[in-house]
XYZ file of C-alpha atoms in Angstrom:
751
model
C 36.912 -19.129 -64.513
C 40.085 -18.652 -66.519
C 42.808 -16.839 -64.639
C 41.394 -17.617 -61.193
C 42.721 -19.942 -58.528
C 40.841 -23.231 -58.250
C 38.595 -23.357 -55.190
C 40.809 -25.956 -53.510
C 43.873 -23.739 -53.897
C 42.007 -20.743 -52.499
C 40.852 -22.791 -49.522
C 44.373 -23.974 -48.839
C 45.669 -20.397 -49.061
C 43.019 -19.238 -46.600
C 43.908 -22.069 -44.191
C 47.551 -21.079 -44.331
C 46.749 -17.417 -43.687
C 44.430 -18.270 -40.793
C 47.033 -20.542 -39.211
C 49.831 -17.998 -39.494
C 47.799 -14.827 -38.959
C 48.355 -14.303 -35.199
C 52.091 -14.469 -35.683
C 52.102 -12.750 -39.081
C 50.016 -9.781 -37.918
C 52.342 -9.221 -34.952
C 55.397 -9.463 -37.221
C 53.887 -6.913 -39.625
C 53.027 -4.456 -36.857
C 56.472 -4.744 -35.275
C 58.354 -4.521 -38.583
C 59.979 -7.919 -38.038
C 58.823 -9.105 -41.478
C 61.281 -6.686 -43.062
C 63.860 -6.770 -40.242
C 64.355 -10.419 -39.262
C 65.543 -11.004 -35.722
C 68.893 -12.669 -36.373
C 72.380 -11.918 -37.666
C 73.825 -13.595 -40.759
C 77.519 -14.275 -41.276
C 79.239 -15.081 -44.568
C 80.460 -18.626 -45.138
C 84.016 -19.308 -44.037
C 86.535 -19.640 -46.891
C 87.648 -23.074 -45.676
C 84.178 -24.594 -46.052
C 83.467 -26.889 -48.987
C 79.932 -28.195 -49.537
C 78.867 -31.237 -51.502
C 75.159 -30.735 -52.161
C 72.657 -33.560 -52.641
C 74.959 -36.437 -51.738
C 72.939 -39.627 -52.269
C 72.597 -41.832 -49.176
C 71.327 -45.263 -50.329
C 68.637 -47.079 -48.354
C 68.311 -50.860 -48.429
C 64.668 -50.513 -49.561
C 65.907 -49.153 -52.904
C 65.532 -45.363 -52.631
C 68.072 -42.747 -51.598
C 68.031 -39.834 -49.189
C 69.933 -36.653 -49.933
C 72.370 -34.818 -47.696
C 74.472 -31.694 -47.826
C 77.987 -32.456 -46.568
C 80.113 -29.549 -45.291
C 83.864 -30.225 -45.030
C 87.129 -28.414 -44.458
C 89.043 -27.762 -47.693
C 92.346 -27.977 -45.846
C 91.555 -31.329 -44.261
C 90.204 -32.634 -47.572
C 93.542 -31.839 -49.245
C 95.335 -33.650 -46.447
C 92.939 -36.632 -46.813
C 92.163 -36.294 -43.134
C 88.828 -37.751 -42.015
C 86.701 -35.990 -39.398
C 84.172 -37.050 -36.832
C 80.706 -36.053 -38.056
C 78.005 -33.810 -36.635
C 74.711 -34.862 -38.233
C 71.109 -33.662 -38.338
C 67.994 -34.912 -40.160
C 64.631 -33.256 -40.732
C 61.683 -32.608 -43.063
C 62.335 -28.917 -43.785
C 64.425 -29.044 -47.034
C 68.116 -28.438 -46.495
C 68.281 -26.256 -49.625
C 66.401 -23.377 -47.965
C 69.426 -21.299 -47.015
C 70.523 -17.749 -47.854
C 73.588 -19.154 -49.623
C 71.356 -20.932 -52.169
C 69.038 -17.891 -52.551
C 66.028 -19.949 -51.465
C 64.988 -17.781 -48.525
C 62.737 -14.658 -48.556
C 64.544 -11.572 -49.870
C 67.822 -13.485 -49.736
C 67.854 -13.258 -45.948
C 67.484 -15.909 -43.239
C 64.807 -18.618 -43.213
C 61.270 -17.200 -43.037
C 60.754 -18.150 -39.401
C 63.098 -15.377 -38.279
C 60.731 -12.882 -39.900
C 57.731 -14.303 -38.003
C 58.824 -15.639 -34.611
C 60.148 -13.272 -31.924
C 63.677 -14.187 -30.858
C 65.458 -13.870 -27.557
C 68.014 -11.140 -26.940
C 70.693 -11.120 -28.157
C 69.380 -12.337 -31.507
C 70.826 -15.619 -32.815
C 73.837 -15.413 -35.114
C 74.659 -18.066 -37.726
C 76.078 -18.366 -41.224
C 74.304 -18.144 -44.578
C 74.858 -21.915 -44.964
C 72.533 -22.718 -42.049
C 69.065 -24.120 -42.688
C 66.168 -23.845 -40.200
C 67.088 -25.139 -36.706
C 70.228 -26.911 -37.938
C 73.852 -26.716 -36.755
C 75.928 -23.916 -38.277
C 78.601 -25.207 -40.728
C 80.797 -22.182 -39.967
C 81.150 -23.203 -36.333
C 81.407 -26.970 -36.705
C 83.788 -27.169 -39.648
C 86.147 -24.738 -37.926
C 85.863 -26.882 -34.764
C 87.310 -29.886 -36.605
C 84.146 -31.680 -37.753
C 82.314 -32.551 -40.941
C 78.644 -31.535 -40.872
C 75.939 -33.633 -42.567
C 72.461 -32.119 -43.074
C 70.017 -34.836 -44.202
C 66.532 -34.653 -45.766
C 64.247 -37.353 -44.378
C 62.231 -39.618 -46.741
C 59.654 -37.882 -48.935
C 60.912 -34.337 -48.314
C 62.945 -32.008 -50.532
C 64.595 -34.369 -53.013
C 64.867 -37.473 -50.816
C 63.127 -40.620 -51.980
C 60.745 -42.758 -49.967
C 57.366 -42.106 -48.417
C 56.784 -38.904 -46.458
C 55.692 -39.278 -42.842
C 55.860 -37.215 -39.671
C 57.478 -38.260 -36.381
C 57.571 -42.031 -36.759
C 59.608 -45.123 -36.028
C 60.050 -45.654 -39.784
C 61.801 -42.293 -40.063
C 63.998 -43.375 -37.168
C 65.037 -46.572 -38.929
C 65.936 -44.696 -42.112
C 67.856 -42.074 -40.157
C 69.814 -44.757 -38.303
C 70.637 -46.472 -41.589
C 71.930 -43.164 -42.961
C 74.053 -42.651 -39.836
C 75.742 -46.022 -40.301
C 76.369 -45.234 -43.986
C 78.001 -41.919 -43.050
C 80.170 -43.683 -40.467
C 81.615 -45.945 -43.194
C 82.694 -43.148 -45.554
C 86.399 -42.434 -45.962
C 85.873 -38.807 -44.896
C 84.441 -39.916 -41.526
C 86.432 -41.316 -38.608
C 83.562 -43.686 -37.839
C 82.162 -41.491 -35.070
C 78.884 -39.594 -35.486
C 77.117 -37.258 -33.057
C 73.600 -35.901 -33.567
C 72.591 -32.257 -33.079
C 69.658 -29.970 -33.866
C 66.570 -28.164 -32.599
C 62.903 -29.240 -32.412
C 62.187 -31.705 -35.259
C 65.951 -32.148 -35.555
C 65.899 -33.215 -31.890
C 62.847 -35.466 -32.254
C 64.450 -37.346 -35.144
C 67.485 -38.035 -32.934
C 65.389 -39.870 -30.369
C 63.838 -42.124 -33.000
C 67.232 -42.897 -34.543
C 68.829 -43.618 -31.164
C 66.287 -46.318 -30.227
C 67.119 -48.282 -33.389
C 70.367 -49.669 -32.008
C 72.620 -49.973 -29.003
C 75.885 -48.345 -27.987
C 77.248 -51.873 -27.472
C 76.805 -52.900 -31.111
C 79.775 -50.995 -32.530
C 77.536 -48.373 -34.122
C 78.869 -45.165 -35.627
C 76.385 -43.269 -33.457
C 78.293 -42.232 -30.328
C 76.263 -39.432 -28.738
C 73.347 -37.035 -29.202
C 72.314 -33.468 -28.340
C 68.526 -33.146 -28.794
C 67.858 -29.434 -28.300
C 64.228 -29.119 -27.170
C 62.186 -31.877 -28.773
C 58.963 -33.653 -27.884
C 59.076 -37.384 -27.182
C 55.364 -38.254 -27.177
C 53.413 -36.479 -29.908
C 50.001 -37.281 -28.431
C 50.708 -36.167 -24.861
C 53.036 -33.281 -25.715
C 51.220 -31.415 -28.489
C 48.315 -33.217 -30.183
C 46.276 -33.850 -27.037
C 48.001 -32.589 -23.867
C 45.971 -33.645 -20.853
C 43.339 -35.046 -23.212
C 42.624 -31.592 -24.676
C 42.765 -31.419 -28.475
C 45.534 -29.109 -29.641
C 43.987 -27.682 -32.802
C 46.215 -24.695 -33.502
C 49.834 -25.753 -33.838
C 49.334 -28.773 -36.076
C 47.377 -26.610 -38.518
C 50.054 -23.899 -38.476
C 52.905 -26.399 -38.775
C 51.314 -28.296 -41.676
C 50.446 -25.236 -43.729
C 53.619 -23.221 -43.192
C 56.404 -25.818 -42.888
C 55.493 -29.428 -43.667
C 53.399 -29.196 -46.820
C 55.805 -26.893 -48.652
C 58.685 -29.357 -48.186
C 56.840 -32.415 -49.576
C 58.128 -33.863 -52.834
C 54.918 -35.825 -53.358
C 51.238 -34.992 -53.472
C 49.115 -34.376 -50.404
C 47.074 -37.429 -51.413
C 50.223 -39.575 -51.275
C 51.107 -38.124 -47.895
C 47.627 -38.983 -46.590
C 47.979 -42.514 -47.935
C 51.208 -42.911 -45.925
C 50.190 -41.067 -42.765
C 46.431 -41.565 -42.631
C 45.636 -37.860 -42.760
C 47.209 -34.427 -42.633
C 48.387 -33.248 -39.177
C 45.354 -31.024 -38.374
C 43.043 -34.019 -38.953
C 44.959 -36.626 -36.994
C 43.443 -35.959 -33.588
C 39.912 -36.271 -34.980
C 40.853 -39.554 -36.646
C 42.639 -40.823 -33.534
C 41.084 -39.046 -30.533
C 42.490 -41.518 -27.992
C 45.973 -42.864 -27.349
C 46.175 -45.854 -29.715
C 48.746 -47.694 -31.793
C 48.968 -44.809 -34.248
C 50.137 -42.449 -31.494
C 52.248 -45.155 -29.846
C 54.313 -45.196 -33.047
C 54.995 -41.499 -32.425
C 56.102 -41.942 -28.801
C 59.791 -42.658 -28.232
C 60.730 -45.804 -26.311
C 63.155 -43.763 -24.259
C 64.384 -46.638 -22.109
C 66.050 -48.112 -25.216
C 68.381 -45.118 -25.580
C 71.757 -45.858 -23.998
C 74.217 -43.490 -25.701
C 75.606 -40.346 -24.013
C 73.110 -37.487 -24.202
C 73.085 -33.753 -23.550
C 69.428 -32.715 -23.701
C 68.070 -29.190 -23.565
C 64.971 -29.082 -21.383
C 63.872 -25.468 -21.369
C 61.321 -23.977 -18.993
C 59.990 -21.745 -21.777
C 58.488 -24.251 -24.210
C 55.454 -25.471 -22.230
C 53.205 -25.912 -25.254
C 55.611 -27.975 -27.328
C 58.891 -29.415 -26.037
C 59.285 -28.871 -22.276
C 57.509 -32.067 -21.263
C 59.245 -34.213 -23.856
C 62.746 -32.988 -23.050
C 62.394 -33.487 -19.298
C 60.762 -36.871 -19.906
C 63.788 -37.875 -21.977
C 66.269 -36.943 -19.267
C 64.226 -38.832 -16.710
C 63.709 -42.055 -18.650
C 66.625 -42.747 -21.030
C 68.916 -45.578 -19.978
C 72.094 -43.659 -20.769
C 74.633 -43.837 -17.973
C 76.100 -40.543 -19.150
C 73.417 -37.900 -19.542
C 73.205 -34.174 -18.936
C 70.294 -31.741 -18.786
C 70.671 -28.097 -19.845
C 67.814 -25.865 -18.670
C 67.054 -22.253 -19.508
C 64.153 -19.854 -19.930
C 65.454 -17.755 -22.779
C 64.701 -17.885 -26.493
C 64.939 -21.314 -28.104
C 67.120 -20.328 -31.061
C 69.070 -17.476 -29.471
C 70.126 -19.927 -26.752
C 71.045 -22.696 -29.205
C 73.272 -20.448 -31.350
C 74.789 -18.556 -28.403
C 78.591 -18.792 -28.023
C 78.356 -20.327 -24.544
C 76.038 -23.134 -25.681
C 78.015 -23.854 -28.844
C 81.184 -24.128 -26.767
C 79.462 -26.456 -24.291
C 78.139 -28.674 -27.093
C 81.553 -28.656 -28.774
C 83.149 -29.869 -25.523
C 80.526 -32.619 -25.343
C 81.247 -33.707 -28.917
C 85.015 -33.433 -28.397
C 84.725 -35.755 -25.422
C 82.566 -38.454 -27.007
C 83.629 -38.204 -30.679
C 87.312 -37.283 -30.350
C 88.074 -38.883 -26.986
C 89.430 -35.654 -25.566
C 89.358 -35.171 -21.806
C 87.521 -32.002 -20.871
C 84.919 -30.694 -18.446
C 82.525 -33.571 -19.157
C 84.852 -35.833 -17.174
C 83.480 -34.384 -13.940
C 80.667 -32.011 -14.893
C 77.518 -32.462 -12.753
C 74.581 -33.644 -14.859
C 72.185 -30.700 -14.532
C 72.691 -27.089 -15.568
C 69.940 -25.209 -13.726
C 68.958 -21.656 -14.637
C 66.675 -19.845 -12.175
C 64.859 -16.704 -13.326
C 63.124 -13.951 -11.405
C 61.488 -12.589 -14.553
C 61.752 -12.652 -18.321
C 64.859 -10.455 -18.224
C 66.466 -11.347 -14.885
C 68.474 -14.533 -14.415
C 68.753 -14.996 -10.663
C 71.239 -17.852 -10.641
C 72.911 -20.475 -12.814
C 74.455 -23.505 -11.155
C 75.223 -27.160 -11.809
C 73.287 -29.760 -9.835
C 73.602 -33.511 -9.351
C 70.035 -34.563 -10.169
C 66.633 -33.389 -11.386
C 64.305 -32.909 -9.632
C 66.605 -31.708 -6.849
C 67.037 -34.274 -4.101
C 66.980 -31.594 -1.408
C 63.656 -30.130 -2.510
C 61.414 -29.273 0.425
C 58.015 -30.220 -0.973
C 55.177 -28.058 0.300
C 51.532 -29.031 0.344
C 49.285 -25.999 -0.098
C 45.514 -26.263 0.185
C 42.900 -24.231 -1.628
C 40.624 -22.125 0.509
C 38.653 -18.912 0.450
C 41.787 -17.184 1.741
C 43.904 -18.490 -1.146
C 46.718 -21.055 -0.957
C 47.768 -22.016 2.539
C 49.347 -24.990 4.322
C 46.483 -25.190 6.814
C 43.474 -27.398 6.141
C 40.480 -25.203 5.239
C 36.936 -25.488 6.428
C 34.717 -27.442 4.052
C 33.664 -25.248 1.138
C 33.219 -25.321 -2.603
C 33.930 -23.081 -5.582
C 31.946 -22.809 -8.797
C 32.579 -20.949 -12.019
C 30.988 -20.709 -15.454
C 31.936 -23.581 -17.735
C 32.726 -21.334 -20.687
C 34.214 -18.124 -19.328
C 34.779 -18.793 -15.649
C 37.886 -18.921 -13.491
C 38.947 -19.225 -9.870
C 42.115 -17.736 -8.371
C 44.126 -18.675 -5.305
C 47.133 -16.660 -4.124
C 50.099 -17.324 -1.900
C 52.541 -14.701 -0.607
C 56.120 -15.698 0.210
C 57.382 -14.522 3.579
C 61.029 -15.206 2.733
C 63.136 -15.445 -0.411
C 62.258 -18.753 -2.050
C 63.322 -20.698 -5.118
C 60.588 -22.847 -6.629
C 62.388 -25.479 -8.686
C 60.848 -28.698 -9.953
C 57.429 -30.036 -10.890
C 54.103 -28.832 -9.534
C 51.155 -31.156 -9.052
C 47.558 -30.108 -8.595
C 44.986 -32.404 -6.997
C 41.336 -31.394 -7.377
C 37.939 -32.892 -6.645
C 35.641 -31.679 -9.397
C 31.996 -31.805 -10.389
C 30.082 -30.578 -13.453
C 26.699 -28.962 -12.918
C 23.993 -27.536 -15.194
C 23.571 -23.778 -15.469
C 20.771 -21.448 -16.507
C 22.108 -21.386 -20.063
C 22.929 -25.120 -20.162
C 20.192 -26.978 -18.268
C 21.600 -30.407 -19.128
C 24.427 -31.494 -16.836
C 27.717 -31.683 -18.809
C 29.427 -35.051 -18.933
C 32.899 -33.558 -19.239
C 35.073 -30.673 -18.048
C 38.225 -29.133 -19.497
C 40.484 -27.550 -16.896
C 43.068 -24.941 -17.894
C 45.577 -24.370 -15.114
C 48.320 -21.766 -14.813
C 50.638 -20.594 -12.064
C 51.535 -16.897 -12.218
C 54.169 -14.878 -10.431
C 53.023 -11.617 -8.837
C 55.356 -8.838 -7.764
C 55.085 -7.143 -4.377
C 52.405 -4.818 -5.806
C 50.316 -7.739 -7.062
C 51.202 -7.188 -10.735
C 51.946 -10.088 -13.090
C 55.588 -10.937 -13.758
C 56.043 -12.417 -17.213
C 58.506 -14.902 -18.749
C 59.569 -16.192 -22.150
C 57.245 -18.819 -23.599
C 56.725 -21.166 -26.528
C 57.610 -20.063 -30.076
C 58.722 -16.596 -29.091
C 55.860 -15.730 -26.724
C 57.190 -13.121 -24.311
C 54.293 -12.863 -21.839
C 54.173 -16.366 -20.414
C 53.343 -17.676 -16.949
C 55.487 -19.621 -14.475
C 53.875 -22.950 -15.364
C 50.758 -24.436 -16.933
C 48.817 -27.631 -17.527
C 45.557 -28.985 -18.978
C 43.141 -31.797 -18.303
C 39.972 -33.126 -19.897
C 38.307 -34.720 -16.886
C 36.909 -37.651 -18.873
C 40.567 -38.582 -19.648
C 41.642 -38.332 -16.016
C 42.988 -41.874 -15.589
C 46.715 -41.904 -14.844
C 49.094 -44.298 -16.619
C 50.896 -45.851 -13.660
C 53.428 -47.593 -15.899
C 55.077 -44.327 -16.951
C 54.177 -42.029 -14.043
C 56.265 -41.144 -10.997
C 55.491 -39.586 -7.646
C 56.255 -36.165 -9.091
C 55.043 -36.611 -12.693
C 51.588 -37.992 -13.452
C 51.078 -38.969 -17.109
C 47.450 -39.328 -18.294
C 46.711 -42.683 -19.918
C 44.735 -41.100 -22.756
C 43.128 -44.350 -23.905
C 40.173 -44.450 -21.506
C 37.073 -42.207 -21.502
C 35.215 -41.786 -18.205
C 32.259 -39.405 -18.716
C 30.913 -37.597 -15.675
C 27.503 -38.396 -14.285
C 25.159 -35.860 -12.760
C 26.228 -35.130 -9.205
C 29.428 -37.158 -9.510
C 32.500 -35.721 -7.747
C 35.780 -37.159 -9.027
C 39.459 -36.704 -8.127
C 41.889 -35.479 -10.782
C 45.645 -34.932 -10.813
C 47.417 -32.489 -13.100
C 51.199 -32.261 -13.362
C 52.223 -28.787 -14.467
C 55.333 -28.105 -16.524
C 58.585 -27.966 -14.537
C 60.009 -24.601 -13.597
C 62.874 -22.873 -11.784
C 61.605 -19.513 -10.553
C 62.798 -17.214 -7.779
C 60.356 -15.358 -5.535
C 61.522 -12.586 -3.226
C 59.892 -12.116 0.140
C 56.637 -10.232 -0.400
C 56.141 -11.556 -3.933
C 53.304 -13.923 -4.691
C 52.252 -17.012 -6.589
C 48.782 -17.233 -8.097
C 47.064 -20.458 -9.107
C 44.339 -19.981 -11.731
C 41.914 -22.784 -12.613
C 39.623 -21.867 -15.502
C 37.430 -23.045 -18.352
C 39.467 -21.089 -20.916
C 43.091 -20.178 -21.572
C 43.818 -17.189 -19.350
C 47.296 -16.825 -20.890
C 46.966 -18.122 -24.457
C 49.841 -18.949 -26.779
C 48.484 -17.756 -30.152
C 49.211 -20.691 -32.448
C 48.667 -23.292 -29.711
C 44.904 -22.934 -29.459
C 42.923 -25.741 -27.819
C 39.480 -27.123 -28.617
C 37.448 -26.083 -25.565
C 34.011 -26.380 -27.192
C 32.883 -29.102 -24.784
C 33.072 -26.715 -21.818
C 29.651 -25.567 -20.637
C 27.532 -25.558 -17.497
C 29.179 -24.895 -14.138
C 32.400 -26.347 -12.788
C 32.451 -27.075 -9.065
C 35.411 -27.988 -6.893
C 35.559 -29.061 -3.287
C 38.729 -28.386 -1.289
C 40.447 -31.365 0.280
C 43.308 -31.190 2.700
C 45.474 -34.012 1.393
C 46.186 -35.766 -1.862
C 45.078 -39.334 -1.089
C 41.357 -38.668 -1.050
C 38.542 -36.598 0.351
C 38.761 -38.396 3.676
C 41.751 -36.197 4.393
C 39.411 -33.254 4.555
C 36.516 -34.856 6.365
C 38.110 -35.545 9.715
C 38.709 -33.731 12.948
C 42.025 -34.574 14.627
C 40.502 -34.386 18.092
C 37.860 -37.023 17.413
C 39.270 -38.903 14.425
C 38.444 -42.616 14.435
C 39.454 -43.629 10.930
C 36.061 -43.221 9.302
C 36.376 -42.403 5.600
C 33.883 -40.526 3.483
C 33.667 -40.824 -0.303
C 35.914 -43.867 -0.417
C 39.573 -43.912 0.553
C 41.833 -46.543 2.140
C 40.121 -49.685 3.400
C 41.118 -49.249 7.026
C 38.685 -48.817 9.876
C 40.923 -47.141 12.381
C 44.495 -46.268 13.177
C 45.558 -49.647 14.487
C 45.675 -51.748 11.296
C 48.831 -52.299 9.236
C 49.342 -49.955 6.314
C 51.726 -50.512 3.436
C 52.652 -46.880 2.848
C 51.295 -43.886 1.054
C 51.163 -44.349 -2.713
C 50.443 -40.797 -3.745
C 52.213 -37.454 -3.713
C 51.408 -36.850 -0.084
C 54.262 -39.138 0.878
C 56.610 -36.434 -0.405
C 55.356 -34.037 2.229
C 56.623 -34.177 5.811
C 53.538 -33.901 8.000
C 51.925 -35.811 10.842
C 49.921 -38.695 9.394
C 47.204 -38.702 12.051
C 45.716 -41.939 10.815
C 48.597 -44.162 11.818
C 51.512 -42.120 13.080
C 51.856 -44.251 16.198
C 52.020 -47.379 14.052
C 54.638 -45.729 11.827
C 56.623 -44.776 14.883
C 56.673 -48.356 16.143
C 57.460 -49.811 12.719
C 60.331 -47.438 12.033
C 62.043 -47.982 15.360
C 64.063 -51.143 14.854
C 65.480 -51.790 18.301
C 68.001 -48.958 18.617
C 67.560 -48.029 14.970
C 65.262 -45.587 13.220
C 64.278 -46.134 9.575
C 64.385 -43.049 7.394
C 62.269 -42.158 4.351
C 64.499 -44.241 2.062
C 64.427 -47.516 3.963
C 67.876 -46.884 5.456
C 68.452 -47.418 9.176
C 69.880 -44.775 11.504
C 71.115 -45.803 14.945
C 69.656 -43.690 17.745
C 71.463 -43.285 21.081
C 69.707 -42.935 24.421
C 69.598 -39.176 24.075
C 68.413 -39.586 20.481
C 71.630 -38.338 18.913
C 72.425 -39.837 15.524
C 75.452 -42.046 16.157
C 75.906 -43.513 12.711
C 74.065 -44.139 9.493
C 74.046 -47.524 7.794
C 71.942 -49.170 5.094
C 70.923 -51.838 7.613
C 71.709 -52.676 11.242
C 75.249 -53.918 11.655
C 76.642 -52.547 8.388
C 79.627 -50.238 8.217
C 78.462 -46.674 8.849
C 78.548 -44.247 5.914
C 78.672 -41.074 7.964
C 79.092 -39.998 11.535
C 77.396 -37.155 13.370
C 78.062 -34.954 16.345
C 75.374 -33.721 18.673
C 74.789 -30.308 17.151
C 76.158 -30.435 13.620
C 76.790 -33.209 11.150
C 77.416 -33.985 7.510
C 74.031 -35.582 6.862
C 72.447 -36.793 3.627
C 70.039 -34.231 2.229
C 66.995 -36.414 2.645
C 64.249 -33.862 2.920
C 62.114 -33.497 -0.156
C 63.547 -36.203 -2.374
C 60.891 -38.194 -4.230
C 60.409 -41.257 -2.069
C 61.055 -44.611 -3.624
C 60.534 -47.356 -1.097
C 63.651 -49.454 -0.649
C 65.940 -46.936 -2.373
C 68.922 -45.495 -0.591
C 69.323 -41.837 0.170
C 71.240 -39.725 -2.347
C 74.998 -40.074 -2.277
C 75.502 -36.312 -2.108
C 76.144 -34.877 1.342
C 75.795 -31.294 2.443
C 76.947 -29.558 5.610
C 73.891 -28.382 7.519
C 73.231 -27.255 11.070
C 71.178 -29.881 12.853
C 69.680 -30.288 16.286
C 68.833 -33.938 16.774
C 66.419 -35.115 19.416
C 63.465 -37.413 19.666
C 60.089 -35.893 18.925
C 57.398 -36.272 21.574
C 54.581 -38.608 20.638
C 51.683 -36.919 18.799
C 53.525 -33.634 18.572
C 55.227 -32.041 15.629
C 57.251 -28.869 15.976
C 58.565 -26.686 13.190
C 61.223 -24.141 14.044
C 63.601 -21.978 12.067
C 67.053 -20.690 12.809
C 69.801 -18.930 10.793
C 72.514 -21.041 9.266
C 76.102 -19.915 9.334
C 75.913 -19.316 5.592
C 73.085 -16.848 5.983
C 69.738 -18.234 4.777
C 67.136 -19.685 7.085
C 66.959 -23.445 7.508
C 64.220 -25.434 9.183
C 64.362 -27.848 12.076
C 61.535 -30.353 11.752
C 60.695 -32.694 14.595
C 58.331 -35.260 13.203
C 55.884 -37.517 14.933
C 55.843 -40.400 12.513
C 59.594 -41.072 12.554
C 60.149 -40.192 16.212
C 63.605 -38.952 15.279
C 65.515 -36.333 13.359
C 64.950 -34.456 10.152
C 66.871 -31.630 8.532
C 66.239 -29.393 5.568
C 68.393 -27.169 3.440
C 66.973 -23.698 2.830
C 65.441 -22.012 -0.103
C 64.460 -24.769 -2.550
C 60.921 -26.063 -2.516
C 58.207 -27.108 -4.869
C 54.431 -27.221 -4.666
C 53.257 -30.822 -4.741
C 49.535 -30.519 -4.381
C 46.564 -28.277 -3.895
C 43.317 -29.724 -2.721
C 40.305 -28.144 -4.332
């Protein structure tokens, strides 16, 4: 009918409203729509902007960039190093160009809750980009680039791809050759502006004389399939729909049909077109090992549903010799635009783009923020590695009494496959910092129910870890996209996608392969492993941790809904005591003969050689009943004892540590007295066979003596510095062990 919207337009409008409604309705109720949560500053008088500068591509089209320069330095013909960002969001949408709602900030600040204090930036700043006010005054030129097919850039529009990375890298090299650039370019930006950095960085090497000198990806995913489209094999239906309808589609400079021809579908449809990890998704996963330039990456603990995994994966896997990790659990944008972060990033850029000596000469690589709650920051300190080498990994088992280190009696737990959940609690008896990755090991089974008589062939597990105060009430934290009632950590798994990709997994981070489907059979009990998002959370004595395993999202993030429609029937789980397999549960120490139920290692007793534990249990110091005597004999090399890293420690007659060397006869690296010594902080570091212990040393109180055979003692005593440390006398090493207090991480729960 004349005067009416076409049906297609109406449908698209309804899709947009549905995608944005959870956030929009909250923003309307709170008044944020009319009072955006940010502060705008006027543009500095020294800033000159050249809009829509054409950046030629060798394929024949041009990209467009806004270039912000200092008027004073332009008059002096003085070139600057360049801060650069690239994205799909249209760099014209700024208050200065009157392209934003009501002449205020970008629309996202009217929808998404921000951290306190609210972010402050200038009217020249587009969504998630560096602020020209800050960077021009800091002695830089700022380049804000539209990627191909968006705003008024030429080329074909895509999302998160290697082709975008090649074009971005070509633009970087063009910028480096301009007379207003010194030839040094550093990359900076949030979210998509971080993702694009990764793809540009893999397209060259620091050794090739490139203009690209360093990068600061502030919270960006690095594997689209595993991080957001299908985390744990569970289809992420919500965000891609929201993102397409509110941010991507409006920035296209070509038709949706052309976009589909380039990309193969619109973002909400991609997971249905490519349900498994295939070449399409491989093109959207960064080859992180190819990145070798200096990097300062923000890996927040508050972006579980989008960027936490990708950022921590980047820090772990890039080849850069100079890399730093900045962690926090505040608001994404309030943190990025905060004065302290901008000064830190400026120092980073000054060091690698201007050659100025500053704190990055000797700054430890990890800035660790530990929170007690959403509002309370317990501690901020700089560390030498992540995860922490001195982590004391704890193995907690699931039982009817909750989470406990003791092996439970054999039992099982069932819950409804659509609305069911099971909870397991642990109460801390002393102040404890839980910093690092958590891993959950379950044995699961799907069963029919009265409402679903057919046995399901799949299970979706939603897992969260909560903090409880001393009264048993939930303690909440900042979460993804402004969520302010988040949990400590979370993870997902579709059981039919349970196979782990060994090529990219570590002892402390298990990555699902995603390309293999293994349906469940009736009565089949299978092991699964779920790595939860990393965290740094402080628990006071008397406070608790609650593990929730459920068939639905017990703490949902509104726009990050998951497709859980395959959940039905009953979910059953059997507790197991250790991570390697169910045989760890089905033995009695007093009569154990090495018999294994439901599979397990192919050994028939405790006298055969064993090559080492290949699962997370080797992170936990405990008495391996199966072959502890064998371990004891193997690790004693004449007068030497072999530690967890393959290093040899000489043991005197009274079992005092005389010296430490990487092999018998080598020059000792440290000496020890009988009662106290400067010893390497070995306890809790992820074990890599053949690797040396960390170079860092820490003064700890130690009592060194040989442990009696088949006996393990665990004692505690106060250190001079105050906290409680642990003295662990282990059977399998027949020697010493020492731990530093207060830092530990859950590595497994049998259930």
